[in-house]
XYZ file of C-alpha atoms in Angstrom:
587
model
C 4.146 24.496 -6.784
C 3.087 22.407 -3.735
C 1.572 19.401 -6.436
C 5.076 19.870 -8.121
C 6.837 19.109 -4.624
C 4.869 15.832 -4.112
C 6.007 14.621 -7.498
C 9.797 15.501 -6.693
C 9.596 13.429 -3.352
C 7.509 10.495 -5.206
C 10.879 10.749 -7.658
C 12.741 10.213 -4.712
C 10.911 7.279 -3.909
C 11.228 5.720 -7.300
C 14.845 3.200 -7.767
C 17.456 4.012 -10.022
C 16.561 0.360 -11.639
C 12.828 2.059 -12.005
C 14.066 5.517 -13.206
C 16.475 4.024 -16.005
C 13.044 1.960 -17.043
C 11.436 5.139 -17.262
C 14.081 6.574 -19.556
C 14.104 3.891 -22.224
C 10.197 4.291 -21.936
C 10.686 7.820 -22.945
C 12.859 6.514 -25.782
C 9.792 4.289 -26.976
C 7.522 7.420 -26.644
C 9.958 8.690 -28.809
C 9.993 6.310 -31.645
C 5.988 5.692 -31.080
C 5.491 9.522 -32.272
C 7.815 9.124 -35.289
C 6.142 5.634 -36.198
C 2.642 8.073 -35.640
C 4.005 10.690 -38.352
C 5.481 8.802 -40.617
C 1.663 6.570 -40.999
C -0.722 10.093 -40.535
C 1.982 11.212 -43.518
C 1.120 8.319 -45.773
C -2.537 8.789 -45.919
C -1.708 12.051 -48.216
C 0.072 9.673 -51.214
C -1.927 6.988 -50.258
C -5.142 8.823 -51.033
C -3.681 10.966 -53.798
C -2.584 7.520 -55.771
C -5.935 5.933 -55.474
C -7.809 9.744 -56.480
C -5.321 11.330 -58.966
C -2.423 8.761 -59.802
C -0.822 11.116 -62.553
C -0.537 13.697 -60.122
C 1.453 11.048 -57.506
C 3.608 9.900 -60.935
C 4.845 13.278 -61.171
C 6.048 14.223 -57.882
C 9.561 14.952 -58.297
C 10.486 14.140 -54.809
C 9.560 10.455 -55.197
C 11.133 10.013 -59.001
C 14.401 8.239 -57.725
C 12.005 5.585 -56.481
C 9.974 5.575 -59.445
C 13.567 4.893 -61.458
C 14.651 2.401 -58.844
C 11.852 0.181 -59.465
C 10.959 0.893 -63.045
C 7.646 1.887 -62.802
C 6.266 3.830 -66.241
C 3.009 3.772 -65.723
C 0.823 6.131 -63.063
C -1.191 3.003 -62.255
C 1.617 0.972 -60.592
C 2.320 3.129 -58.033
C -1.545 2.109 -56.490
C 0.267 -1.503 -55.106
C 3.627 0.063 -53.530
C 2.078 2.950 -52.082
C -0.745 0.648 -50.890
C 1.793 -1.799 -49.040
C 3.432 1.182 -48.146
C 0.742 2.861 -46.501
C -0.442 -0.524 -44.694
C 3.140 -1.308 -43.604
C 3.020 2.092 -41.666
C -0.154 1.482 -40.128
C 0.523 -1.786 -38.485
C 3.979 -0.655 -37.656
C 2.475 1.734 -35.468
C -0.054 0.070 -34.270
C 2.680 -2.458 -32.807
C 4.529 0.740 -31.955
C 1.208 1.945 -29.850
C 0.347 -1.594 -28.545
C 4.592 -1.853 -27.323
C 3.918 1.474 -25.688
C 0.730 0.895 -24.110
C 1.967 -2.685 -22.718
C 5.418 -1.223 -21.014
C 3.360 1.806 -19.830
C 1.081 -0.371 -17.979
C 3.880 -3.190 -16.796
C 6.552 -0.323 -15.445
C 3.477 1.604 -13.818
C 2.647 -2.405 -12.387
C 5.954 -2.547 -10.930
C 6.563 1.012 -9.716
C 3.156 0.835 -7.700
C 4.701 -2.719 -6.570
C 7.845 -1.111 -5.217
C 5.879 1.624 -3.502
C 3.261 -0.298 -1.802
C 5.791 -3.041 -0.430
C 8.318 -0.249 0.930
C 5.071 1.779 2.056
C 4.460 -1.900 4.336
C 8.111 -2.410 5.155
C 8.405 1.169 6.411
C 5.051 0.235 8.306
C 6.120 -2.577 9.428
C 9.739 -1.374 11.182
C 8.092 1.579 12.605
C 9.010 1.984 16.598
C 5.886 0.354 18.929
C 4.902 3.776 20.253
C 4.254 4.965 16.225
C 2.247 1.593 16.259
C 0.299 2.398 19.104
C -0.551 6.255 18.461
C -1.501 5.716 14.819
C -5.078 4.681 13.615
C -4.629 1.214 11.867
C -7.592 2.029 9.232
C -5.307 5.009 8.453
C -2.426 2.417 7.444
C -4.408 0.068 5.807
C -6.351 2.662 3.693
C -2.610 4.377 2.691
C -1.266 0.499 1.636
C -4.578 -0.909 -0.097
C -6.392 2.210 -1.226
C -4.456 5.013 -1.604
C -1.402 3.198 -3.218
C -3.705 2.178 -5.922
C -4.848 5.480 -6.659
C -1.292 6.622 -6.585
C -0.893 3.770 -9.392
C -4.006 5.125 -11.093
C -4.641 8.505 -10.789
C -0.936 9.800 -10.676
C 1.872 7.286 -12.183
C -0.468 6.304 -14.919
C -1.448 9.355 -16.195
C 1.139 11.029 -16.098
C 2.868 8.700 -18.199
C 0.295 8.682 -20.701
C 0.091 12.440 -20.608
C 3.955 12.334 -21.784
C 3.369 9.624 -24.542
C 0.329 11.667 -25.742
C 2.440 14.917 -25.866
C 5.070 13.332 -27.975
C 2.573 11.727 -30.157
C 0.253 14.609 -30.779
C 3.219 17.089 -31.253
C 4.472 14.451 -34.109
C 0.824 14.161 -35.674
C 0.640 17.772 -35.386
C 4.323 18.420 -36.988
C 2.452 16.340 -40.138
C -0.572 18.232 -39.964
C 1.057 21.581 -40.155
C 3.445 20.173 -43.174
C 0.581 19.558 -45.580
C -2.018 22.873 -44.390
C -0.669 24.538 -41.724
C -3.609 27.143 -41.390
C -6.077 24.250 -41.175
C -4.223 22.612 -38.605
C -3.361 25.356 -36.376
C -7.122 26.602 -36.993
C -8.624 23.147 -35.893
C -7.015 21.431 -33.454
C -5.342 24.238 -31.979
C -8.852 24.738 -31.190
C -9.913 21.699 -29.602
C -6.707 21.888 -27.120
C -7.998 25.528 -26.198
C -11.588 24.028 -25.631
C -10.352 21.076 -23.578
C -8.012 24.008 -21.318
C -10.783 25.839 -20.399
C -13.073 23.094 -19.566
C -10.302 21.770 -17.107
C -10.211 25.264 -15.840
C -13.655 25.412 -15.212
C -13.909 21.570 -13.470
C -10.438 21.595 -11.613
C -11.747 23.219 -8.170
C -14.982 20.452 -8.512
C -12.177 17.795 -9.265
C -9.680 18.269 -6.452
C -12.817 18.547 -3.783
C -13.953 15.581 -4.991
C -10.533 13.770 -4.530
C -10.160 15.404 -0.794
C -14.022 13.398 -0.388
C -12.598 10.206 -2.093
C -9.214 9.656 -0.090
C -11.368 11.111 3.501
C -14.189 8.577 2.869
C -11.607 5.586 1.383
C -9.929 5.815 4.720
C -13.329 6.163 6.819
C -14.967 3.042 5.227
C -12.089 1.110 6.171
C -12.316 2.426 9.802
C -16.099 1.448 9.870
C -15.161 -2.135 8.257
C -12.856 -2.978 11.116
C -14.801 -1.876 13.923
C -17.937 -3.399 12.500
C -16.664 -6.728 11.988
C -14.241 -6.355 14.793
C -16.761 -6.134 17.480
C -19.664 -8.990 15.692
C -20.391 -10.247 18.873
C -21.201 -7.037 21.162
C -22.887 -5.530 18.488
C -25.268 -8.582 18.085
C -26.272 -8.718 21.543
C -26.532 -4.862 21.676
C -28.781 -5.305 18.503
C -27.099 -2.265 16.963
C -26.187 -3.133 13.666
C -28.293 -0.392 11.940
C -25.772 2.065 13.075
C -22.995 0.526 11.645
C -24.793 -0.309 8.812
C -26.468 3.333 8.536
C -22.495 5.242 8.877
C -21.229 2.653 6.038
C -24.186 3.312 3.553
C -23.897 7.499 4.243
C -20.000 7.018 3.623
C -20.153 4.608 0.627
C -22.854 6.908 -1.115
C -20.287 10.080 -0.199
C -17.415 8.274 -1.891
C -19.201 6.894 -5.022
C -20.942 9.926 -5.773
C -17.603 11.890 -5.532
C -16.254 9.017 -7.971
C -19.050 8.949 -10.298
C -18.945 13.348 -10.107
C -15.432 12.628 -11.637
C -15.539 10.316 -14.058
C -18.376 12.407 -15.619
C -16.535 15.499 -15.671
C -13.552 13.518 -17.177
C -15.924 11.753 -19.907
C -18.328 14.407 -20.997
C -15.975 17.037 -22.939
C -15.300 13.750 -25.424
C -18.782 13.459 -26.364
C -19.210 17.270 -27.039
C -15.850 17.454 -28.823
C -16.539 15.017 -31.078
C -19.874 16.759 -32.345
C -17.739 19.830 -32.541
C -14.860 18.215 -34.437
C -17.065 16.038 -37.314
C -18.583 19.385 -37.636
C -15.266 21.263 -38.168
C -14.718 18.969 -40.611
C -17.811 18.922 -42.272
C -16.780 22.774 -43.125
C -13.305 21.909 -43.949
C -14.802 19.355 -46.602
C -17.251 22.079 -47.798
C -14.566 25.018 -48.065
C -11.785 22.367 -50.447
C -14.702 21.632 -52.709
C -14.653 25.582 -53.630
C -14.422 25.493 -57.416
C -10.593 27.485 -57.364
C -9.486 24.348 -54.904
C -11.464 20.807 -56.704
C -12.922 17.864 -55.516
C -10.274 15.450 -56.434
C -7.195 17.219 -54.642
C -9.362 17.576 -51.458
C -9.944 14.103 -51.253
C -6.557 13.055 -49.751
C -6.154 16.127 -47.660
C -9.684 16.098 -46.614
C -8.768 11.933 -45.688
C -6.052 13.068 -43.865
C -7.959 15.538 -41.966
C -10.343 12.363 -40.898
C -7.816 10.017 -39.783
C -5.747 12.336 -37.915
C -9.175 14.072 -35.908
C -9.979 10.279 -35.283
C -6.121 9.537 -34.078
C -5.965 13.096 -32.477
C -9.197 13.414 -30.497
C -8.853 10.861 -28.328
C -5.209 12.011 -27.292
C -6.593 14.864 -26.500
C -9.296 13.210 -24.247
C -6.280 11.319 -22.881
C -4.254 14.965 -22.132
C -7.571 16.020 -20.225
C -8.428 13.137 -18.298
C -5.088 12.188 -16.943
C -4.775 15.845 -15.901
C -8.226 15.737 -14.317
C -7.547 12.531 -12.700
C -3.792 13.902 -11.112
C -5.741 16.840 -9.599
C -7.851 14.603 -7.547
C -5.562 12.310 -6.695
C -3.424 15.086 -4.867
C -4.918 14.492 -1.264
C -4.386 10.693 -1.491
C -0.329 11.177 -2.754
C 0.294 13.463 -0.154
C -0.787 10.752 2.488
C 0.674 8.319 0.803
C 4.480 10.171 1.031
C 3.416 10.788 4.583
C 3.212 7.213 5.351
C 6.657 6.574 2.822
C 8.491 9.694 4.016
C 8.270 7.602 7.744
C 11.878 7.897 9.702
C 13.126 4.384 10.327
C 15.559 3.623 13.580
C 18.674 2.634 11.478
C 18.547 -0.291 14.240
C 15.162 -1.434 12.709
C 15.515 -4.553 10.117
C 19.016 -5.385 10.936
C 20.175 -8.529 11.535
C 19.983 -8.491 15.423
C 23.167 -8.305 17.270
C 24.195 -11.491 19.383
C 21.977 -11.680 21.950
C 22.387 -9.891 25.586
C 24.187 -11.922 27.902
C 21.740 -12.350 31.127
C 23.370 -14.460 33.682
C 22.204 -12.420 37.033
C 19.491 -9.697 36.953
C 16.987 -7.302 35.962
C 17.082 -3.804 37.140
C 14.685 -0.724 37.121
C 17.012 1.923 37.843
C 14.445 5.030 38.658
C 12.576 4.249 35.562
C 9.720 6.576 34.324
C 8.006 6.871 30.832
C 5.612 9.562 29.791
C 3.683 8.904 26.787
C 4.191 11.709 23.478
C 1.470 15.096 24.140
C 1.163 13.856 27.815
C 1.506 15.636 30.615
C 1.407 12.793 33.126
C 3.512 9.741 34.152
C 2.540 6.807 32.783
C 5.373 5.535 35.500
C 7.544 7.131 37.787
C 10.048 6.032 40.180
C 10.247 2.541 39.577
C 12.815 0.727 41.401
C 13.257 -3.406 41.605
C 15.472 -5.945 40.618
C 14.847 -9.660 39.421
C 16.998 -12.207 40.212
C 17.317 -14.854 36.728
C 15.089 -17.485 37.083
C 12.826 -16.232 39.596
C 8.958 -15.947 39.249
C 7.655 -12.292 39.373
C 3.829 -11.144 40.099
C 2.598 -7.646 38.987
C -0.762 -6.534 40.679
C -2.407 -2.985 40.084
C -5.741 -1.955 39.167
C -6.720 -1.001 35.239
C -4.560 2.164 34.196
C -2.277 1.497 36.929
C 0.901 1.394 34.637
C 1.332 -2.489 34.510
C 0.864 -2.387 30.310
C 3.571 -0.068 29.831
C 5.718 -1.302 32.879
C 5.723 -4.413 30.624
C 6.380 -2.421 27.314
C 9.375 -0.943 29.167
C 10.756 -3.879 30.331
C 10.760 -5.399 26.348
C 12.270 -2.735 24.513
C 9.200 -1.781 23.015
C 9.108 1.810 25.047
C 12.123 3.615 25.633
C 12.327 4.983 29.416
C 11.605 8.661 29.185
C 14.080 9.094 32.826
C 15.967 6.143 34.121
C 16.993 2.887 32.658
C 16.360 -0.729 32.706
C 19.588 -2.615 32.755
C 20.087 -6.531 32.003
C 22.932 -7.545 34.332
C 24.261 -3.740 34.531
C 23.997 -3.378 30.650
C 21.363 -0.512 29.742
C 18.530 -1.134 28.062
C 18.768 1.457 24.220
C 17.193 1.304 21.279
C 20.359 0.162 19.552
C 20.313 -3.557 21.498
C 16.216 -3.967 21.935
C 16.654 -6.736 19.531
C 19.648 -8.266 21.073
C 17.506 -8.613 24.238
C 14.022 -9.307 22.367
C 15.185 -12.630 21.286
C 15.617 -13.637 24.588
C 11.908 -13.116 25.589
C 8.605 -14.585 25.173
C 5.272 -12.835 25.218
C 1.574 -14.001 26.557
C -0.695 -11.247 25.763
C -4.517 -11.784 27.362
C -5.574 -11.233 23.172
C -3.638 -13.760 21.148
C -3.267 -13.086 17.543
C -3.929 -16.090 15.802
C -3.467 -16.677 11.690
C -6.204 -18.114 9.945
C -3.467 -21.219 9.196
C -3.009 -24.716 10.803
C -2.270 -25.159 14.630
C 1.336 -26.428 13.988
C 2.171 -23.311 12.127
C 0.440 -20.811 15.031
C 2.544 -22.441 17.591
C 5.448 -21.926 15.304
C 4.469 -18.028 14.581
C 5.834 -16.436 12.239
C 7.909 -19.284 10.254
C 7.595 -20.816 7.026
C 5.783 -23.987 6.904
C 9.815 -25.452 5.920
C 11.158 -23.832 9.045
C 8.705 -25.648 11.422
C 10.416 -27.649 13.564
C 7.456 -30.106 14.130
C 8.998 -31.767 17.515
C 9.556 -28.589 19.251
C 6.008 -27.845 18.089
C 4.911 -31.407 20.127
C 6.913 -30.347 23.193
C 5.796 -27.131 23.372
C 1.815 -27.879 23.135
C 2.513 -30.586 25.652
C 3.915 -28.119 28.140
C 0.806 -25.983 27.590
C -1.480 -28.906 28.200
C -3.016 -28.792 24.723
C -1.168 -31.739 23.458
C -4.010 -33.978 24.422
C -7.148 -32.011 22.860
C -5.017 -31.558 19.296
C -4.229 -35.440 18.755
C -7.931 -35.678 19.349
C -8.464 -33.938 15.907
C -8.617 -35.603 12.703
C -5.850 -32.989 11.254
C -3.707 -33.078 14.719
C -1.360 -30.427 14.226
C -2.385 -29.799 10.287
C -6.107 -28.489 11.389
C -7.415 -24.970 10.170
C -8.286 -22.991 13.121
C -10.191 -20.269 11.312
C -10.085 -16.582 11.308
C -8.916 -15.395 14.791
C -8.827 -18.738 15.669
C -12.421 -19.299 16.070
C -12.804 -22.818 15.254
C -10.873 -23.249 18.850
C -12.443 -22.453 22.768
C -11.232 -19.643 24.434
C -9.272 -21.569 26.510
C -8.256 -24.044 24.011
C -6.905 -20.869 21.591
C -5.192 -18.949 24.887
C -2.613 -22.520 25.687
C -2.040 -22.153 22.012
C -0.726 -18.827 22.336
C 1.298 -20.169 25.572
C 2.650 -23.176 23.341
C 3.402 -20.237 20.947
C 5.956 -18.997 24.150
C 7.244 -22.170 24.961
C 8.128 -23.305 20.813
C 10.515 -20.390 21.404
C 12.433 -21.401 24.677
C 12.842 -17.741 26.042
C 15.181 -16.742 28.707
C 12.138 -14.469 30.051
C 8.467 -14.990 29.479
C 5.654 -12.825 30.441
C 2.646 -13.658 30.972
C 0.229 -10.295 30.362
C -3.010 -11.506 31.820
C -2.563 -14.988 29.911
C -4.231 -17.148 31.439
C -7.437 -15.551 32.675
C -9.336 -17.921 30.167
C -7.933 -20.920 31.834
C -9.883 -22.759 34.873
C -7.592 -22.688 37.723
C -6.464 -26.360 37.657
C -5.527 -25.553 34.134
C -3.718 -22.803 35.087
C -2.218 -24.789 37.599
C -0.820 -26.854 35.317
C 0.564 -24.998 33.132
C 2.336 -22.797 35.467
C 3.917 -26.221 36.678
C 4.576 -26.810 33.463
C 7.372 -24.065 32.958
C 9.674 -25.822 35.110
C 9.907 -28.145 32.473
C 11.574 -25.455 30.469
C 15.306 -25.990 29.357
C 17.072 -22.760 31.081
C 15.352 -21.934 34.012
C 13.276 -19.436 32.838
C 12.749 -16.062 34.169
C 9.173 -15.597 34.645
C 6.933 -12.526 34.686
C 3.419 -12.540 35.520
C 0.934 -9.893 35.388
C -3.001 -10.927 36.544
C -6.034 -9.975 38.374
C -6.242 -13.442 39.629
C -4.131 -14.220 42.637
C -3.821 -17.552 43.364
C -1.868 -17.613 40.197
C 1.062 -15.790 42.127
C 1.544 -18.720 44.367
C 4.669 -19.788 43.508
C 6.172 -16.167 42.877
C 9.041 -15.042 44.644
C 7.454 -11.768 45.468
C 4.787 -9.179 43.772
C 4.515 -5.855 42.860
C 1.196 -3.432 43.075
C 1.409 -0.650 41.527
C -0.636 2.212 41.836
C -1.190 5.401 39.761
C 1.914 4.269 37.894
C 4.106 4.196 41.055
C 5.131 0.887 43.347
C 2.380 0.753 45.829
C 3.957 -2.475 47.334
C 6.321 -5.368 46.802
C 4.584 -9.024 49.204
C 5.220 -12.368 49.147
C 2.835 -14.090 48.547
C 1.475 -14.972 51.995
C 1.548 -11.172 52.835
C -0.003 -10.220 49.546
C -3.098 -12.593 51.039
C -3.156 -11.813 53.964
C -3.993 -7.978 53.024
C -6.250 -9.014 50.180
């Protein structure tokens, strides 16, 4: 009941467009198994005409044919039936390829629609989700675990309905011409095939929970591995990464190759089984009272249908096998699609906040989800528009999520912040995002030119490639980037290694200033930057159109020079608020 819950909410996922796909799919299942009967039926007359034509001739059920084309002799029916029976087979083997081809192009696109609303509904998901979730966990869920949803469940299970229809129609044919035989025989080899899935299901679904635990853990050890290259080549510990991948990668493809035995094997032993079966069928129509020459085309038909039927079967018990151990991997999957998004998120953002005097804290506190402490408490201040702000504290003094706060990306937990008496809610974050510009100490950088870095987030079309000019300039990386061969067009690598550190931070600056904020913050920004540098490019924000507000949160002090005053916080609470002179004099 619980498997038959995750495919009702998977339904739920699926479009209408999708679902109406599915349904004329069905309809070709449908007209597959009739194209199926109507060829396993012609191998009877086929047979018979080429064995015992006389005995065709006389069939009184095909005599208005035999009138129709005025055929007298036994021995002309061998060309019609022939065409006949060859026209059936290729019509459904077109039928089967049809099916097979909009099997695997509507499972393409279904897995297509879930993976990109599985990354959309990622993507919108509120900071705090962002912060408290494991990104391996994500990644695995989008690259992994969608695929095996595409697989191991969407797959099979359509095959599993075309092979029912099929097999029921080859079946209905069987049971036409020797319904004891049929019922005997391949009733059978579908009772074999359920209890071997009876006996392998437990072994399948444990090795599915190993396969989606070690899929995600792999991914985890990837990241943090290549993450952290440079610590872990001056620690010199590489064998335990290396050591943790190669137990988890054994875990997972053992579990996988455990599987795909226990899905392949039964085939093998079936077949021996079912050649045999028929080797006693064959023996048992050659009984004197039955004769050789009318078990020839019943005994043919036997052959082709065991060699059509057998492998539907295998198909019945291997796309069953494979849904039971793909269980653990949907259910994650949902987990990550069934995600609540703000009905704020992805909307077109209102017109942005109108900030024309201040900034306010008004008794602002936040406490973090399954904490029972303040991250901060009791945070009062104002800043004036267009002043410059300095925020002091030691580590896990609150400045981080002081700064989250004050974006929108944390909603106060007591207290608001309001932007010229207007609360801060989730419903106009966005209206006041647009007005700000972030300079986080760790820049992401694309592994794309510098032009379109600056310009984050744009298409290459978009770029405006002046503002791009200005706002290097303003960073003071204007000067090194002309130097290049490429200028603006160079490559700076993966995480922008091709670059200094300081070179890659006043790209991530120039990054703030291409945007022309009402409010930038500097979060530790430019501790990479020797001090005249720094100097310079703090001058350098005057030269921003709008008299930009100006937050600025560092261990280094002399970069609060010019700051109208600065806040320490301690322990998540205001400690003090100096000027600069006083914040020197007791430091």
């Amino acid at each position: 009941m619980k498997n038959l819950h995750l495919i009702k909410i998977l339904w739920q996922h699926i479009s209408p467009r999708r679902r109406l796909q599915l349904l004329l799919l069905v309809i070709l299942m449908i007209f597959a198994s009739f194209s199926e009967m109507i060829s396993i039926g012609s191998v009877v007359p086929f047979l018979g005409v080429l064995v015992n034509p006389e005995q065709i001739f006389n069939n009184k059920t095909i005599q208005p044919l035999i009138e129709l084309y005025e055929i007298t002799q036994p021995e002309q029916l061998i060309l019609p039936v022939t065409i006949f029976f060859v026209a059936a087979i290729l019509c459904s083997g077109l039928t089967r390829f049809l099916l097979l081809w909009a099997q695997m192009e509507l499972s393409s696109l279904i897995g297509g629609d879930i993976g990109n609303e599985l990354y959309r509904k990622v993507l919108y998901q509120s900071y705090l989700i962002h912060i408290s979730r494991n990104s391996s966990e994500v990644i695995a869920g989008i690259m992994t675990k969608t695929k095996i949803v595409i697989h191991s469940i969407l797959i099979p299970t359509i095959t599993i309905s075309s092979s029912i229809l099929i097999l029921c129609s080859i079946i209905i044919s069987l049971i036409y011409i020797n319904s004891l035989a049929t019922l005997l025989i391949f009733g059978g080899f579908g009772f074999l095939y359920y209890l071997i899935n009876l006996v392998v299901r437990k072994k399948i679904q444990e090795n599915g929970k190993i396969i989606s635990e070690k899929s995600t853990k792999i991914i985890k050890i990837l990241q943090e591995g290549l993450g952290g290259i440079r610590d872990i080549i001056i620690n010199g510990n590489q064998s335990y990464f290396y050591e943790m991948y190669r137990e988890t990668d054994f875990k997972l493809r053992r579990s996988q190759a455990s599987t795909q035995i226990i899905i392949g094997a039964p085939r093998i032993i079936l077949e021996v089984i079912g050649i045999s079966l028929i080797a006693l069928f064959a023996y048992y129509m050659t009984i004197p009272n039955v004769g050789i020459s009318s078990a020839i085309p019943t005994l043919g038909l036997f052959a082709v249908a065991a060699q059509r039927i057998l492998p539907i079967l295998q198909q019945l018990y291997q796309g069953i096998s494979t849904i039971n151990g793909a269980w653990p991997s949907l259910a994650e999957v949902l987990q990550l699609l069934d995600l609540p998004i703000s009905r704020y998120s992805g909307l077109s953002p209102l017109p942005p906040i109108i900030f024309e005097k201040e900034i306010k804290f008004n008794n602002v506190g936040f406490k973090y989800p399954g904490s029972d402490s303040w991250a901060i408490r009791n945070i009062n201040f104002s800043i004036d528009k267009g002043a410059k702000v300095g925020i002091i504290g030691a580590s896990g003094s609150g400045k981080s999520t002081l700064i989250d706060v004050l974006m929108g990306l944390l909603m106060p937990t007591e207290g608001a912040v309001e932007i010229d008496g207007l609360p801060l809610r989730e419903d106009n974050a966005r209206s006041w995002q647009v007005l700000l510009s972030h300079v986080p100490q760790s820049i992401f950088y694309a592994d794309a030119t510098i032009a379109e870095n600056i310009a984050f987030g744009l298409h290459k079309n978009e770029i405006d490639l002046e503002r791009v000019h200005k706002a290097a300039f303003k960073a003071r990386i204007s000067d090194v980037i002309e130097k290049l061969s490429q200028k603006y067009n160079t490559e700076i690598g993966e995480r922008g290694f091709r670059l200094s550190g300081g070179q890659r931070q006043r790209i991530g600056i120039a990054r703030a200033f291409y945007i022309n904020a009402s409010v930038i913050i500097f979060d530790e920004a430019t501790s990479a930057l020797d001090e005249a540098t720094e100097a310079s490019v703090m001058q350098s924000i005057d030269l921003v159109t709008g008299n930009p507000t100006v937050i600025i949160v560092t261990h280094r002090l002399k970069a609060l020079k010019d700051c109208n005053f600065i806040i320490e916080l301690d322990g998540g609470k205001i400690k003090n608020i100096y000027t600069y002179n006083d914040l020197m004099e007791n430091f």
